[in-house]
Amino acid sequence: MADSFQAPRGTRDILAPESERWRLLVQRFAEAAGQAGYAAVIPPMFEDLGVFERVGEATDVVRKEMFLLAEREGEARQALRPEQTASVCRIFAQHRPATPWKAWYAGSNFRYERPQKGRYRQFDQVGAEVLGTDDPDVDVEVIALAWRFYEQLGLRQVKLLVNSLGDGQGRADYTAALRRHFEDNVDALSAQSRETLQVNPLRVLDSKRPEDAEVVAAAPAMVEHLSDEDGEHFARVRAGLDALAIPYELSPRLVRGLASSTRTTFEFAAEALDAAQNAVGGGGRYDGLVADLGGPSVPGVGFALGVDRILLACDAEGVFAPPPSAVDVFVVCTVAGTDSLVLVDELRRAGLGADRAFDGRSMKSQMKAADRSGAKVAIIIGSQEQEAGVVAVRPLRVEGEQRSVARADAVRTVQGLLGTAG
Ligand code: AMP
C-alpha cells in the first residue's frame, strides 16, 4: 500500500459545512466592503522578500516566520505573504490609483508559527485599506466597517482596543523614552525582547511573554508623548467612535506588527476565546509605508481580520451557523438513458439547485439519497412515467401530495411548489 499523507503541520482541510460557512463569511465581508465603497484587490500570494522586510524588520513575523521560496539564480529572493497590507502598499506604489484608494481583500497568508488552536501556518484574513488620506474620519470608517461586520455575524463579545502611536518627533521622543525604560530594566527582559530592543523598542511592548509582562506594564505610554497634531487626530478618532456609539477601551501599550505603524492602532479581542489567541483582527495607520516601498508619500490606514479565529469565536458564542447547503430538487430516475441528465440540466438552467443519483441505483436507494440531500422536492422518473411522457413530483419538505405532471411542465411545477416561479 502506498504511504498515506496528511495535511501539513499547521494547515487544516476545510470541508462542508465549515467550508460553506467560510465562503459565506467572505461573501458577507465583500458585501459590507462593497457597500462602503471599497473595491476588491487581489495581490499575488508571494512577493519579493524585500516587500515584507521593509514593512516589519523588527517583527517576529519577518525575522522568524517567513515561508521562503527556493532561491533562483538571478532573481530576487521571494516569500509567501505573511499578511497583505505590504502587498496592497506595493500595489499602490506600482499602479498609483486615484486617491483615496479604498481596497478590500480576502485570502490566505503563511507564517511559520508553532501551531495551536487558533494559530496556524496557513490562515485566512479579510481586510480593507484606505490609501491617500489622513482624515481621522477614515480611521473611524475602517474601524466601523470591521465592528459592524462582527456585529452582523452575530458576535457580541468583541472588545475594541485603541491606541495612538503618534508620529514624527513625538514618536521619536517616545521611542527614546521607551528605550531608556527597557535598558534600565534589561535584566528582567526575556532574551527575545532584549534582541528586539536593539532593533525597535516599540516592538518590545508587543511581547506576550510572561517574563516581560511586568516591565512592559511599567513602560511609559505613548499618549503622554503625542504632539499637538497627533493628539488632536486621536481625539477626533475617539469622538467619531463615540458618535457611532462604538465602545472601545484605550490600550496605551498596544502596538502592532508593522514597523511603520503610526497614529491610530487598534485590535479586536474576542472575549469568548482563550486570551492567548483571542485577537480576531487588528489594524491601524501606516503613514510612511508606501514611501518605504518606493512609492509616493501617502498616508494609509486599514485592518485585517482573521477568518479562522472569527469562526472559532462564532462557535464559542454559538452564532453564525453554517448555511443550509441543500439543493431544491432531487431527480430520482430508474430508467436507462439521458432523461435524468437532461432534466437536471434544465432545472439548473432555470436557477434551481438540482442534484441526482448515479450508478443506476435502486429506487429505494435513490429516495434515501434524495432525503439526505435535503431537497424540498423529488422528481421521479420510472418506466411508467417515461412511457407516458410524465414525471412524478413528490414534495419532501414542502406541503402537498405527490402528483403526476407532463414532462414539459416539470420545471414549472417545482417552481410553483417552491414559490420561485417567474
Ligand atoms: P496580524 O497581522 O498578526 O495583526 O493579524 C491580524 C489577524 O489575523 C489577527 O488578529 C488574527 O485574527 C489573525 N492571525 C494572525 N496570525 C494568525 C495565525 N497564525 N493563525 C490564525 N490567525 C492568525
Coordinates of C-alpha atoms and ligand atoms in Angstrom, one line a residue:
M1 CA 0.0 0.0 0.0
A2 CA 1.2 3.5 -0.8
D3 CA 2.1 5.8 2.1
S4 CA -0.7 8.0 3.1
F5 CA -0.4 11.7 3.5
Q6 CA -1.9 14.2 5.9
A7 CA -2.4 17.9 5.7
P8 CA 0.9 19.6 6.5
R9 CA 1.5 20.8 10.1
G10 CA -0.3 24.0 10.9
T11 CA -2.7 23.6 8.0
R12 CA -6.3 22.4 8.0
D13 CA -8.6 20.9 5.4
I14 CA -11.8 22.8 5.5
L15 CA -14.8 20.6 4.5
A16 CA -18.5 21.2 4.4
P17 CA -20.4 22.5 6.3
E18 CA -17.5 24.6 7.7
S19 CA -16.3 25.4 4.1
E20 CA -19.7 26.8 3.3
R21 CA -19.7 29.0 6.4
W22 CA -16.3 30.2 5.5
R23 CA -17.4 31.2 2.0
L24 CA -20.5 32.9 3.4
L25 CA -18.3 34.9 5.8
V26 CA -16.1 36.2 2.9
Q27 CA -19.2 37.0 0.9
R28 CA -20.7 39.0 3.7
F29 CA -17.4 40.9 4.1
A30 CA -17.3 41.5 0.4
E31 CA -20.8 42.9 0.5
A32 CA -20.1 45.1 3.5
A33 CA -16.9 46.5 2.0
G34 CA -18.6 47.0 -1.4
Q35 CA -21.4 48.8 0.3
A36 CA -18.8 51.2 1.9
G37 CA -17.2 52.0 -1.5
Y38 CA -14.2 49.5 -1.3
A39 CA -13.3 47.6 -4.4
A40 CA -11.6 44.2 -4.3
V41 CA -7.9 43.9 -4.9
I42 CA -6.2 40.5 -5.5
P43 CA -2.5 40.6 -4.6
P44 CA -0.1 37.8 -5.5
M45 CA 0.4 35.0 -2.9
F46 CA 4.2 35.8 -2.9
E47 CA 6.3 38.8 -3.2
D48 CA 10.0 39.7 -3.3
L49 CA 11.2 39.2 0.3
G50 CA 12.2 42.9 0.4
V51 CA 8.5 43.9 0.4
F52 CA 7.9 42.2 3.7
E53 CA 11.2 43.1 5.2
R54 CA 10.6 46.8 4.7
V55 CA 7.3 46.5 6.5
G56 CA 8.3 44.5 9.5
E57 CA 12.1 44.3 10.0
A58 CA 11.8 44.0 13.7
T59 CA 8.9 41.7 13.9
D60 CA 8.9 38.0 14.7
V61 CA 6.8 37.5 11.6
V62 CA 9.6 38.7 9.3
R63 CA 12.5 37.6 11.3
K64 CA 11.5 34.1 12.1
E65 CA 8.3 33.1 10.4
M66 CA 8.7 33.7 6.7
F67 CA 7.9 30.9 4.3
L68 CA 10.9 31.5 1.9
L69 CA 10.7 30.1 -1.6
A70 CA 13.7 28.4 -3.0
E71 CA 16.4 30.7 -4.3
R72 CA 16.6 31.0 -8.1
E73 CA 19.7 32.4 -9.7
G74 CA 19.3 35.9 -11.0
E75 CA 16.0 36.5 -9.2
A76 CA 15.2 38.3 -6.0
R77 CA 14.5 36.1 -3.0
Q78 CA 10.8 35.5 -2.7
A79 CA 8.5 34.6 0.2
L80 CA 4.9 33.6 0.6
R81 CA 3.0 36.5 2.0
P82 CA 2.6 36.6 5.8
E83 CA -0.1 39.3 5.5
Q84 CA -1.4 41.5 2.7
T85 CA -1.0 45.1 3.8
A86 CA 2.5 45.2 2.5
S87 CA 1.3 43.8 -0.9
V88 CA -1.5 46.4 -1.0
C89 CA 1.0 49.2 -0.5
R90 CA 3.4 47.7 -3.0
I91 CA 0.5 47.6 -5.5
F92 CA -0.3 51.2 -4.7
A93 CA 3.3 52.3 -5.3
Q94 CA 3.4 50.4 -8.6
H95 CA 0.0 51.4 -10.1
R96 CA -0.7 54.7 -8.5
P97 CA -4.5 54.5 -8.4
A98 CA -6.5 57.7 -7.7
T99 CA -6.8 58.6 -4.1
P100 CA -8.4 57.9 -1.7
W101 CA -7.9 54.4 -2.9
K102 CA -10.2 52.0 -0.9
A103 CA -9.5 48.4 -1.4
W104 CA -10.6 45.1 0.3
Y105 CA -9.1 41.7 0.1
A106 CA -9.5 38.1 1.2
G107 CA -7.2 35.2 1.2
S108 CA -4.5 33.0 2.8
N109 CA -1.3 34.1 4.5
F110 CA 1.6 32.0 5.6
R111 CA 3.6 32.2 8.8
Y112 CA 6.0 29.6 10.1
E113 CA 4.5 29.5 13.6
R114 CA 4.2 26.9 16.3
P115 CA 0.7 25.7 15.5
Q116 CA -2.0 25.5 18.1
K117 CA -5.7 26.1 18.2
G118 CA -6.3 29.5 16.6
R119 CA -2.7 29.8 15.4
Y120 CA -1.9 28.1 12.0
R121 CA 0.8 28.2 9.4
Q122 CA -1.8 28.9 6.7
F123 CA -4.6 31.2 7.9
D124 CA -7.0 33.5 6.1
Q125 CA -7.8 37.1 6.5
V126 CA -10.3 39.5 5.2
G127 CA -9.1 43.1 5.2
A128 CA -9.5 46.6 4.0
E129 CA -7.1 49.5 3.4
V130 CA -7.6 53.2 2.5
L131 CA -4.6 54.9 1.0
G132 CA -4.2 58.6 0.3
T133 CA -5.9 60.4 3.2
D134 CA -5.1 61.0 6.9
D135 CA -8.6 62.3 7.7
P136 CA -9.4 60.8 11.1
D137 CA -12.9 60.0 9.8
V138 CA -11.3 57.4 7.7
D139 CA -9.8 55.7 10.8
V140 CA -13.3 55.7 12.2
E141 CA -14.7 54.4 9.0
V142 CA -12.4 51.4 8.8
I143 CA -12.9 50.6 12.5
A144 CA -16.7 50.8 12.0
L145 CA -16.5 48.6 8.9
A146 CA -14.9 45.8 11.0
W147 CA -17.1 46.4 14.0
R148 CA -20.3 46.3 12.1
F149 CA -19.1 43.2 10.3
Y150 CA -18.5 41.3 13.6
E151 CA -21.9 42.6 14.7
Q152 CA -23.6 41.4 11.6
L153 CA -22.2 37.9 12.1
G154 CA -23.9 37.9 15.5
L155 CA -20.7 38.3 17.6
R156 CA -21.5 40.3 20.8
Q157 CA -18.4 39.7 22.9
V158 CA -15.8 41.5 20.8
K159 CA -13.7 44.2 22.6
L160 CA -12.1 47.1 20.6
L161 CA -8.8 48.3 22.0
V162 CA -7.4 51.5 20.6
N163 CA -4.1 53.5 21.0
S164 CA -2.2 56.1 19.1
L165 CA 1.4 55.6 18.3
G166 CA 1.9 59.2 17.2
D167 CA 4.4 60.2 14.5
G168 CA 7.4 62.4 13.9
Q169 CA 9.2 64.0 16.8
G170 CA 6.6 62.8 19.4
R171 CA 7.2 59.3 18.3
A172 CA 10.9 59.7 18.3
D173 CA 10.9 61.1 21.8
Y174 CA 8.6 58.3 23.0
T175 CA 10.8 55.7 21.4
A176 CA 13.8 57.1 23.2
A177 CA 11.9 57.1 26.5
L178 CA 10.9 53.5 25.9
R179 CA 14.5 52.5 25.1
R180 CA 15.7 54.1 28.3
H181 CA 13.0 52.3 30.3
F182 CA 13.8 48.9 28.8
E183 CA 17.5 49.4 29.1
D184 CA 17.2 50.3 32.7
N185 CA 15.3 47.0 33.2
V186 CA 17.1 44.9 30.7
D187 CA 17.9 42.1 33.2
A188 CA 14.3 41.5 33.7
L189 CA 13.5 41.1 30.0
S190 CA 13.4 37.8 28.0
A191 CA 16.3 37.1 25.7
Q192 CA 14.0 37.6 22.7
S193 CA 12.9 41.0 23.9
R194 CA 16.5 42.1 24.5
E195 CA 17.1 41.3 20.9
T196 CA 14.0 43.2 19.8
L197 CA 15.1 46.1 21.9
Q198 CA 18.1 46.6 19.7
V199 CA 16.0 46.9 16.6
N200 CA 12.9 48.6 17.7
P201 CA 11.9 49.3 21.4
L202 CA 8.3 49.8 20.4
R203 CA 8.1 46.2 19.4
V204 CA 9.0 45.0 22.9
L205 CA 5.6 46.3 24.0
D206 CA 4.1 43.7 21.8
S207 CA 5.8 40.8 23.7
K208 CA 3.3 38.3 25.1
R209 CA 6.0 36.5 27.0
P210 CA 5.1 36.3 30.7
E211 CA 8.6 37.1 31.9
D212 CA 8.3 40.5 30.1
A213 CA 4.9 41.4 31.5
E214 CA 6.0 43.4 34.5
V215 CA 8.5 45.6 32.6
V216 CA 6.1 46.1 29.8
A217 CA 3.3 47.1 32.1
A218 CA 5.5 49.7 33.7
A219 CA 6.6 51.2 30.4
P220 CA 5.8 54.8 29.6
A221 CA 2.7 55.4 27.5
M222 CA 2.7 56.9 24.0
V223 CA -0.4 59.0 24.6
E224 CA 1.7 61.1 27.0
H225 CA 4.2 62.0 24.2
L226 CA 1.8 62.8 21.4
S227 CA 2.4 66.0 19.5
D228 CA -0.5 68.5 19.5
E229 CA -1.3 67.5 16.0
D230 CA -1.3 63.7 16.7
G231 CA -3.2 64.3 19.9
E232 CA -5.9 66.2 18.0
H233 CA -6.0 63.4 15.4
F234 CA -6.5 60.8 18.1
A235 CA -9.2 62.9 19.8
R236 CA -11.1 63.1 16.6
V237 CA -10.9 59.4 16.1
R238 CA -12.3 58.8 19.6
A239 CA -15.0 61.4 19.1
G240 CA -16.0 59.6 15.8
L241 CA -16.2 56.3 17.6
D242 CA -18.3 57.9 20.3
A243 CA -20.6 59.4 17.7
L244 CA -21.2 56.0 16.2
A245 CA -21.7 54.5 19.7
I246 CA -18.9 52.0 19.1
P247 CA -17.5 51.2 22.5
Y248 CA -13.7 51.0 22.9
E249 CA -11.0 50.7 25.6
L250 CA -7.9 52.8 25.5
S251 CA -4.9 50.5 25.5
P252 CA -1.8 52.7 26.0
R253 CA 0.7 49.9 25.3
L254 CA -1.0 48.4 22.2
V255 CA 1.4 48.2 19.2
R256 CA 1.1 46.0 16.2
G257 CA 3.1 44.1 13.6
L258 CA 4.1 46.8 11.2
A259 CA 7.3 48.6 11.8
S260 CA 5.9 51.7 10.1
S261 CA 2.7 51.9 12.2
T262 CA 1.8 55.5 13.0
R263 CA -1.0 57.2 14.9
T264 CA -4.2 55.1 15.3
T265 CA -3.7 51.5 16.2
F266 CA -6.4 49.1 17.1
E267 CA -7.2 45.5 17.9
F268 CA -10.3 43.4 18.3
A269 CA -10.3 40.8 21.0
A270 CA -12.9 38.1 21.2
E271 CA -13.7 37.6 24.9
A272 CA -15.2 34.2 24.3
L273 CA -11.8 32.8 23.2
D274 CA -8.7 32.0 25.3
A275 CA -6.7 35.1 25.9
A276 CA -3.6 33.8 24.1
Q277 CA -5.4 33.5 20.8
N278 CA -8.2 36.0 21.2
A279 CA -7.2 38.6 18.7
V280 CA -9.7 38.3 15.9
G281 CA -8.5 41.4 14.0
G282 CA -6.4 44.4 14.1
G283 CA -5.2 47.4 12.2
G284 CA -4.2 51.0 12.2
R285 CA -2.3 53.7 10.3
Y286 CA 0.9 53.3 8.5
D287 CA 1.6 56.7 7.1
G288 CA 5.2 56.0 5.9
L289 CA 4.7 52.6 4.4
V290 CA 4.0 53.4 0.8
A291 CA 7.1 55.6 0.7
D292 CA 9.2 52.9 2.3
L293 CA 8.2 50.7 -0.6
G294 CA 9.4 53.2 -3.2
G295 CA 6.0 54.9 -3.7
P296 CA 4.9 58.5 -3.1
S297 CA 4.5 59.7 0.5
V298 CA 0.8 58.9 1.1
P299 CA -0.8 58.0 4.4
G300 CA -2.7 54.8 4.8
V301 CA -5.0 53.0 7.3
G302 CA -6.6 49.6 7.3
F303 CA -7.2 46.3 9.1
A304 CA -7.0 42.6 8.7
L305 CA -9.4 40.2 10.4
G306 CA -8.6 36.6 11.0
V307 CA -11.2 34.3 9.4
D308 CA -10.1 31.2 11.2
R309 CA -10.4 32.9 14.6
I310 CA -13.6 34.7 13.8
L311 CA -15.2 31.4 13.1
L312 CA -13.8 30.0 16.4
A313 CA -15.3 33.0 18.2
C314 CA -18.6 32.4 16.4
D315 CA -18.6 28.8 17.7
A316 CA -17.8 30.0 21.2
E317 CA -20.7 32.4 21.1
G318 CA -23.0 30.0 19.3
V319 CA -23.7 32.4 16.4
F320 CA -23.3 32.3 12.6
A321 CA -24.3 28.7 12.0
P322 CA -23.3 27.1 8.7
P323 CA -25.8 27.9 6.0
P324 CA -28.1 25.1 4.8
S325 CA -26.5 23.7 1.7
A326 CA -29.5 21.7 0.4
V327 CA -30.4 21.6 -3.2
D328 CA -34.0 22.5 -4.1
V329 CA -34.8 19.3 -6.0
F330 CA -33.5 15.8 -6.4
V331 CA -34.1 13.8 -9.5
V332 CA -34.8 10.1 -9.0
C333 CA -34.6 8.1 -12.2
T334 CA -34.7 4.3 -12.6
V335 CA -34.8 4.1 -16.4
A336 CA -31.7 4.0 -18.6
G337 CA -31.0 6.8 -21.0
T338 CA -30.4 10.5 -20.7
D339 CA -33.7 11.6 -19.0
S340 CA -32.1 12.4 -15.7
L341 CA -29.1 14.3 -17.3
V342 CA -31.4 16.4 -19.4
L343 CA -33.9 17.2 -16.6
V344 CA -31.2 18.1 -14.1
D345 CA -29.6 20.4 -16.6
E346 CA -33.0 22.1 -17.3
L347 CA -33.7 22.6 -13.6
R348 CA -30.3 24.1 -13.1
R349 CA -30.6 26.5 -16.0
A350 CA -33.9 27.6 -14.6
G351 CA -32.0 28.7 -11.5
L352 CA -32.9 25.8 -9.2
G353 CA -30.5 23.8 -7.1
A354 CA -30.7 20.3 -8.5
D355 CA -28.9 17.0 -7.8
R356 CA -29.4 13.3 -8.7
A357 CA -28.1 9.9 -8.0
F358 CA -25.7 8.0 -10.2
D359 CA -24.7 4.4 -10.9
G360 CA -28.3 3.2 -11.7
R361 CA -29.2 2.7 -8.0
S362 CA -32.5 1.1 -6.9
M363 CA -35.5 3.3 -6.4
K364 CA -35.2 2.8 -2.6
S365 CA -31.5 3.9 -2.5
Q366 CA -32.2 6.9 -4.7
M367 CA -35.1 8.0 -2.5
K368 CA -32.7 7.8 0.5
A369 CA -30.2 9.9 -1.3
A370 CA -33.0 12.4 -2.2
D371 CA -33.8 12.7 1.5
R372 CA -30.2 13.0 2.6
S373 CA -29.7 15.8 0.0
G374 CA -32.1 18.0 2.0
A375 CA -34.0 18.7 -1.3
K376 CA -37.5 20.0 -0.8
V377 CA -38.9 18.2 -3.8
A378 CA -38.1 14.9 -5.6
I379 CA -38.9 14.3 -9.3
I380 CA -39.3 10.7 -10.0
I381 CA -38.9 9.1 -13.4
G382 CA -39.7 5.4 -13.6
S383 CA -40.6 3.3 -16.7
Q384 CA -44.3 4.1 -16.4
E385 CA -43.6 7.8 -16.3
Q386 CA -41.2 7.6 -19.2
E387 CA -43.7 5.8 -21.3
A388 CA -46.5 8.2 -20.5
G389 CA -44.3 11.3 -21.0
V390 CA -44.8 12.4 -17.4
V391 CA -42.8 12.8 -14.2
A392 CA -44.0 12.3 -10.6
V393 CA -43.4 15.3 -8.4
R394 CA -43.2 14.4 -4.7
P395 CA -43.0 17.1 -2.1
L396 CA -40.4 16.1 0.5
R397 CA -40.1 19.2 2.7
V398 CA -43.0 21.3 1.4
E399 CA -46.7 20.8 1.8
G400 CA -48.6 18.8 -0.8
E401 CA -49.3 15.4 -2.3
Q402 CA -47.3 13.5 -4.9
R403 CA -48.7 14.2 -8.4
S404 CA -48.1 13.3 -12.0
V405 CA -47.4 16.2 -14.4
A406 CA -46.4 16.4 -18.1
R407 CA -42.6 16.2 -18.5
A408 CA -42.8 19.6 -20.2
D409 CA -44.3 21.1 -17.0
A410 CA -41.7 19.6 -14.6
V411 CA -39.7 22.7 -14.0
R412 CA -42.7 25.0 -13.7
T413 CA -44.4 22.6 -11.2
V414 CA -41.3 22.6 -9.0
Q415 CA -41.1 26.4 -9.1
G416 CA -44.7 26.6 -8.2
L417 CA -44.2 24.3 -5.2
L418 CA -41.1 26.3 -4.0
G419 CA -42.8 29.6 -4.7
T420 CA -39.9 30.6 -7.0
A421 CA -41.9 30.8 -10.2
G422 CA -41.2 33.7 -12.6
Ligands
AMP1 P1 -1.7 40.4 12.5 O1 -1.3 40.8 11.1 O2 -0.7 39.5 13.1 O3 -2.2 41.5 13.4 O4 -3.0 39.5 12.3 C1 -4.3 40.0 12.1 C2 -5.3 39.0 12.5 O5 -5.0 37.8 11.7 C3 -5.1 38.5 13.9 O6 -5.9 39.4 14.8 C4 -5.7 37.1 13.9 O7 -7.1 37.1 13.9 C5 -5.2 36.6 12.5 N1 -4.0 35.8 12.6 C6 -2.7 36.3 12.7 N2 -1.9 35.2 12.7 C7 -2.6 34.1 12.7 C8 -2.3 32.7 12.7 N3 -1.0 32.2 12.7 N4 -3.3 31.8 12.7 C9 -4.6 32.3 12.7 N5 -4.9 33.5 12.6 C10 -4.0 34.5 12.6

